[in-house]
CSV table of C-alpha atoms and ligand atoms in Angstrom, one decimal:
chain,number,residue,atom,x,y,z
A,95,MET,CA,172.4,82.5,231.2
A,96,LYS,CA,172.2,85.9,229.6
A,97,LEU,CA,175.4,88.3,229.7
A,98,LEU,CA,174.4,91.8,230.4
A,99,VAL,CA,177.3,94.3,229.6
A,100,ALA,CA,176.8,97.7,232.0
A,101,ASN,CA,177.7,100.6,229.7
A,102,TRP,CA,178.0,103.5,232.0
A,103,LYS,CA,178.9,106.0,229.2
A,104,MET,CA,180.1,109.2,230.3
A,105,ASN,CA,177.4,109.4,232.8
A,106,LEU,CA,179.4,108.8,236.2
A,107,THR,CA,182.5,110.4,237.3
A,108,VAL,CA,185.3,108.2,238.8
A,109,HIS,CA,183.9,109.3,242.6
A,110,GLN,CA,180.5,108.0,241.5
A,111,THR,CA,181.8,104.9,239.7
A,112,LEU,CA,183.7,104.0,242.9
A,113,ASP,CA,180.1,104.6,245.1
A,114,TRP,CA,178.5,102.3,242.5
A,115,CYS,CA,180.9,99.9,243.1
A,116,GLN,CA,180.6,100.3,247.0
A,117,ASN,CA,176.8,100.4,246.9
A,118,TYR,CA,176.1,97.5,244.5
A,119,LEU,CA,179.2,95.0,243.8
A,120,GLU,CA,177.9,93.1,246.8
A,121,LEU,CA,174.6,92.5,245.1
A,122,PHE,CA,176.7,91.0,241.7
A,123,LYS,CA,179.1,88.6,244.0
A,124,GLU,CA,176.8,85.3,243.6
A,125,ILE,CA,175.1,85.4,240.2
A,126,ASP,CA,174.9,82.9,237.7
A,127,HIS,CA,174.7,85.6,235.2
A,128,LYS,CA,178.0,86.8,233.6
A,129,LEU,CA,178.2,90.7,234.1
A,130,ILE,CA,180.6,93.0,232.4
A,131,ILE,CA,181.1,96.7,233.5
A,132,CYS,CA,182.2,99.8,231.1
A,133,PRO,CA,183.4,102.3,233.3
A,134,SER,CA,185.2,105.2,231.8
A,135,TYR,CA,188.8,105.2,231.2
A,136,PRO,CA,190.2,106.8,234.1
A,137,ALA,CA,188.2,104.6,236.5
A,138,LEU,CA,189.1,101.4,234.7
A,139,THR,CA,192.4,100.9,237.0
A,140,ALA,CA,190.4,101.2,240.7
A,141,VAL,CA,187.3,99.4,239.2
A,142,SER,CA,189.7,96.4,238.2
A,143,GLN,CA,191.0,96.1,241.7
A,144,LEU,CA,187.8,96.1,243.4
A,145,ILE,CA,186.0,93.5,241.2
A,146,LYS,CA,189.3,91.2,240.9
A,147,ASP,CA,187.5,88.6,243.2
A,148,THR,CA,184.3,88.4,241.3
A,149,ASP,CA,183.2,86.9,238.2
A,150,ILE,CA,182.6,90.5,237.0
A,151,ALA,CA,184.6,91.4,233.9
A,152,LEU,CA,185.9,95.0,232.6
A,153,CYS,CA,185.2,96.5,229.6
A,154,GLY,CA,187.0,99.9,227.7
A,155,GLN,CA,184.2,102.4,226.3
A,156,SER,CA,186.4,102.5,222.9
A,157,CYS,CA,189.9,102.5,222.1
A,158,SER,CA,192.2,103.8,219.1
A,159,GLU,CA,192.3,102.2,215.6
A,160,HIS,CA,196.1,102.8,215.9
A,161,ARG,CA,198.6,100.5,217.8
A,162,ASN,CA,200.7,103.3,219.0
A,163,GLY,CA,202.0,106.8,217.9
A,164,SER,CA,201.0,110.7,218.4
A,165,TYR,CA,197.8,110.4,218.8
A,166,THR,CA,196.6,112.9,221.6
A,167,GLY,CA,193.7,112.3,223.4
A,168,GLN,CA,193.2,108.8,222.2
A,169,VAL,CA,193.8,105.1,224.1
A,170,ASP,CA,195.7,102.2,222.6
A,171,ALA,CA,194.0,98.6,223.1
A,172,GLN,CA,197.0,97.3,225.1
A,173,SER,CA,196.9,99.7,227.9
A,174,LEU,CA,193.2,98.5,228.4
A,175,ALA,CA,194.2,95.2,228.7
A,176,GLN,CA,197.1,96.2,230.8
A,177,VAL,CA,194.9,98.0,233.3
A,178,GLY,CA,192.5,94.8,233.5
A,179,CYS,CA,189.8,95.1,230.6
A,180,SER,CA,189.3,91.7,228.8
A,181,TYR,CA,186.5,93.5,226.7
A,182,VAL,CA,186.1,96.5,224.6
A,183,LEU,CA,183.3,98.1,223.1
A,184,VAL,CA,184.1,99.6,219.4
A,185,GLY,CA,181.7,101.8,217.1
A,186,HIS,CA,178.8,102.4,219.7
A,187,SER,CA,176.5,104.7,217.7
A,188,GLU,CA,177.2,107.7,220.2
A,189,GLU,CA,180.9,107.3,219.3
A,190,ARG,CA,180.4,106.8,215.5
A,191,ASN,CA,178.3,110.1,215.4
A,192,ALA,CA,180.5,112.1,217.4
A,193,PHE,CA,183.8,111.1,215.4
A,194,ASN,CA,182.1,110.5,211.9
A,195,LEU,CA,183.7,107.2,212.3
A,196,THR,CA,184.0,104.8,209.1
A,197,ASN,CA,183.0,101.2,209.2
A,198,GLU,CA,186.5,100.6,208.2
A,199,GLN,CA,188.0,102.2,211.3
A,200,VAL,CA,185.6,100.3,213.6
A,201,ALA,CA,187.2,97.5,212.0
A,202,GLN,CA,190.6,98.6,213.0
A,203,LYS,CA,189.4,99.3,216.6
A,204,ALA,CA,188.5,95.5,216.4
A,205,LEU,CA,191.6,94.2,215.4
A,206,ARG,CA,193.4,96.1,217.7
A,207,VAL,CA,191.3,94.7,220.5
A,208,LEU,CA,191.9,91.3,219.2
A,209,GLU,CA,195.6,91.7,218.9
A,210,ALA,CA,196.0,92.7,222.9
A,211,GLY,CA,194.2,89.6,223.8
A,212,MET,CA,190.8,90.9,224.4
A,213,ILE,CA,187.4,90.3,222.8
A,214,PRO,CA,185.8,93.1,220.9
A,215,ILE,CA,181.9,94.0,221.0
A,216,ILE,CA,181.2,95.7,218.2
A,217,CYS,CA,177.9,97.9,217.9
A,218,ILE,CA,176.1,98.0,215.0
A,219,GLY,CA,172.6,100.0,214.5
A,220,GLU,CA,170.5,102.0,212.0
A,221,PRO,CA,168.9,105.4,212.2
A,222,GLU,CA,165.0,106.0,212.2
A,223,THR,CA,165.1,106.9,208.7
A,224,VAL,CA,166.7,103.8,207.3
A,225,TYR,CA,164.2,101.8,209.7
A,226,GLN,CA,161.4,103.3,208.4
A,227,ALA,CA,162.6,102.7,204.9
A,228,GLY,CA,162.7,98.6,205.2
A,229,LYS,CA,166.5,98.8,204.7
A,230,THR,CA,167.7,97.8,207.8
A,231,GLN,CA,169.6,94.4,206.9
A,232,GLU,CA,171.6,96.1,204.0
A,233,TYR,CA,172.7,99.0,206.6
A,234,LEU,CA,173.7,96.6,208.8
A,235,GLU,CA,175.4,94.3,206.4
A,236,GLU,CA,177.2,97.3,205.3
A,237,GLN,CA,178.5,98.4,208.8
A,238,LEU,CA,179.9,94.5,209.1
A,239,PHE,CA,181.2,94.3,205.6
A,240,ASP,CA,185.0,95.1,207.2
A,241,ILE,CA,184.7,93.3,210.0
A,242,LYS,CA,183.7,90.1,208.1
A,243,ARG,CA,186.8,90.4,205.4
A,244,ALA,CA,189.1,91.3,208.3
A,245,PHE,CA,188.4,88.5,211.2
A,246,ASN,CA,185.6,86.2,209.9
A,247,GLY,CA,185.7,83.7,212.6
A,248,ALA,CA,187.7,85.5,215.1
A,249,PRO,CA,186.0,85.9,218.7
A,250,ALA,CA,183.5,88.8,218.9
A,251,TYR,CA,180.5,89.9,220.1
A,252,ILE,CA,178.2,91.8,217.9
A,253,ALA,CA,175.8,94.5,219.6
A,254,TYR,CA,172.7,95.3,217.6
A,255,GLU,CA,171.5,98.4,218.8
A,256,PRO,CA,168.7,100.4,216.7
A,257,ILE,CA,169.7,103.9,216.8
A,258,TRP,CA,166.1,104.8,217.3
A,259,ALA,CA,165.7,102.5,220.1
A,260,ILE,CA,169.1,103.9,222.4
A,261,GLY,CA,167.5,106.0,225.5
A,262,THR,CA,164.2,106.3,223.6
A,263,SER,CA,162.0,103.6,225.8
A,264,LYS,CA,161.2,102.1,222.3
A,265,ILE,CA,162.4,98.6,221.2
A,266,PRO,CA,161.7,96.2,217.7
A,267,THR,CA,159.2,94.0,217.8
A,268,ASN,CA,160.4,90.2,218.5
A,269,GLU,CA,159.7,89.2,214.7
A,270,GLU,CA,161.9,92.1,213.6
A,271,LEU,CA,164.6,91.0,216.2
A,272,ILE,CA,164.5,87.3,215.3
A,273,LYS,CA,164.6,88.0,211.5
A,274,ILE,CA,167.4,90.6,212.2
A,275,VAL,CA,169.4,88.4,214.1
A,276,ASN,CA,169.3,85.2,212.2
A,277,ASN,CA,170.1,87.0,208.8
A,278,LEU,CA,173.2,88.3,210.7
A,279,LYS,CA,174.2,84.8,212.0
A,280,LEU,CA,174.2,84.0,208.4
A,281,PHE,CA,176.2,86.7,207.1
A,282,ILE,CA,179.0,86.6,209.3
A,283,GLN,CA,180.0,83.7,211.6
A,284,GLY,CA,181.8,83.0,214.7
A,285,CYS,CA,180.2,85.9,216.3
A,286,ALA,CA,177.9,86.0,219.2
A,287,PHE,CA,174.9,88.3,219.4
A,288,LEU,CA,173.6,91.1,221.9
A,289,TYR,CA,170.9,93.1,221.8
A,290,GLY,CA,171.0,96.7,222.9
A,291,GLY,CA,168.9,100.0,223.1
A,292,SER,CA,166.3,100.6,226.0
A,293,VAL,CA,166.7,97.0,227.8
A,294,ASN,CA,165.5,98.0,231.1
A,295,ALA,CA,163.3,95.7,233.8
A,296,GLU,CA,160.5,96.4,231.7
A,297,THR,CA,161.5,95.5,228.4
A,298,ILE,CA,163.5,92.5,229.3
A,299,THR,CA,161.0,90.1,229.7
A,300,GLN,CA,160.1,90.7,226.3
A,301,LEU,CA,163.0,90.1,225.0
A,302,ASN,CA,164.3,87.3,227.1
A,303,GLN,CA,161.5,85.2,224.9
A,304,ILE,CA,164.1,85.7,222.1
A,305,LYS,CA,166.6,82.9,222.3
A,306,ASP,CA,169.0,84.0,219.6
A,307,PHE,CA,170.7,87.0,221.8
A,308,CYS,CA,173.2,85.8,224.5
A,309,GLY,CA,172.9,89.0,226.1
A,310,TYR,CA,172.0,92.8,226.4
A,311,LEU,CA,173.9,95.9,226.3
A,312,VAL,CA,172.6,97.9,228.7
A,313,GLY,CA,172.9,102.1,229.1
A,314,ASN,CA,170.7,104.0,231.6
A,315,ALA,CA,169.2,101.1,233.1
A,316,SER,CA,172.7,99.8,234.4
A,317,LEU,CA,172.9,102.7,236.2
A,318,ASP,CA,170.7,101.7,238.9
A,319,GLY,CA,172.4,98.5,240.7
A,320,HIS,CA,169.2,97.5,241.9
A,321,GLU,CA,167.5,97.6,238.4
A,322,LEU,CA,170.4,95.5,236.9
A,323,LYS,CA,170.1,93.0,239.4
A,324,LYS,CA,166.3,92.5,238.9
A,325,MET,CA,167.1,92.5,235.0
A,326,MET,CA,169.2,89.1,236.0
A,327,GLU,CA,166.4,87.8,237.9
A,328,LEU,CA,163.2,88.5,235.6
A,329,PRO,CA,162.2,85.5,233.2
B,971,LIG,P1,170.1,102.9,226.7
B,971,LIG,O1,171.6,102.5,226.1
B,971,LIG,O2,169.8,101.3,227.1
B,971,LIG,O3,170.0,103.6,227.6
B,971,LIG,O4,169.0,102.5,225.4
B,971,LIG,C1,171.9,101.3,225.2
B,971,LIG,C2,173.5,101.9,224.5
B,971,LIG,O5,173.7,103.0,224.6
B,971,LIG,O6,174.3,101.0,224.5
């Protein structure tokens, strides 16, 4: 049973998110997959009510590295727990890029998530230049260094998302992925690994041949509930 994390990013307004739930939640009532959905902040409370009798879990798209204080525009991890989140994405490449996040800040965010009783989904991944230079492993270990030091052994998901694979229809080969995930497992213990980047109903059959990932972080393809359901059904 693989886990699917639907990352809706800023693609749906609150009204569109509620429409998604109305149109598709029924499809996911009886599934033997685990589904986690990541709506935008303002939709969390309403969605949490809509999924309360289902096995679907709620995930924030980020949180502040601070516990509380004068940080206009930021959202603290505890509040996300209070509105029903059990997971929070931290360090998605789009967020790292938009806010120039350091690896240390990403580690702090992950710690705030753990302190608030939730599970962080920590995103890592290399840009194309690093991939072309054959330096992916070093790059990922550097991204994880502070996290390994801060909470080796704490429950967390690590989502490996090569930046060049996000939204491009390109994915690494299975050989590349198997090598990366096995090296990461040696580097940091206690985490479960997800793959993200152009996961859809076409690529998932190839990816499902890899047993080392316990699930996927899905962007674009998760906006279509029927495609998401199909991905659960494909071998
Ligand atoms: P994608 O996005 O599935 O659209 O490539 C994945 C992600 O950014 O998490």
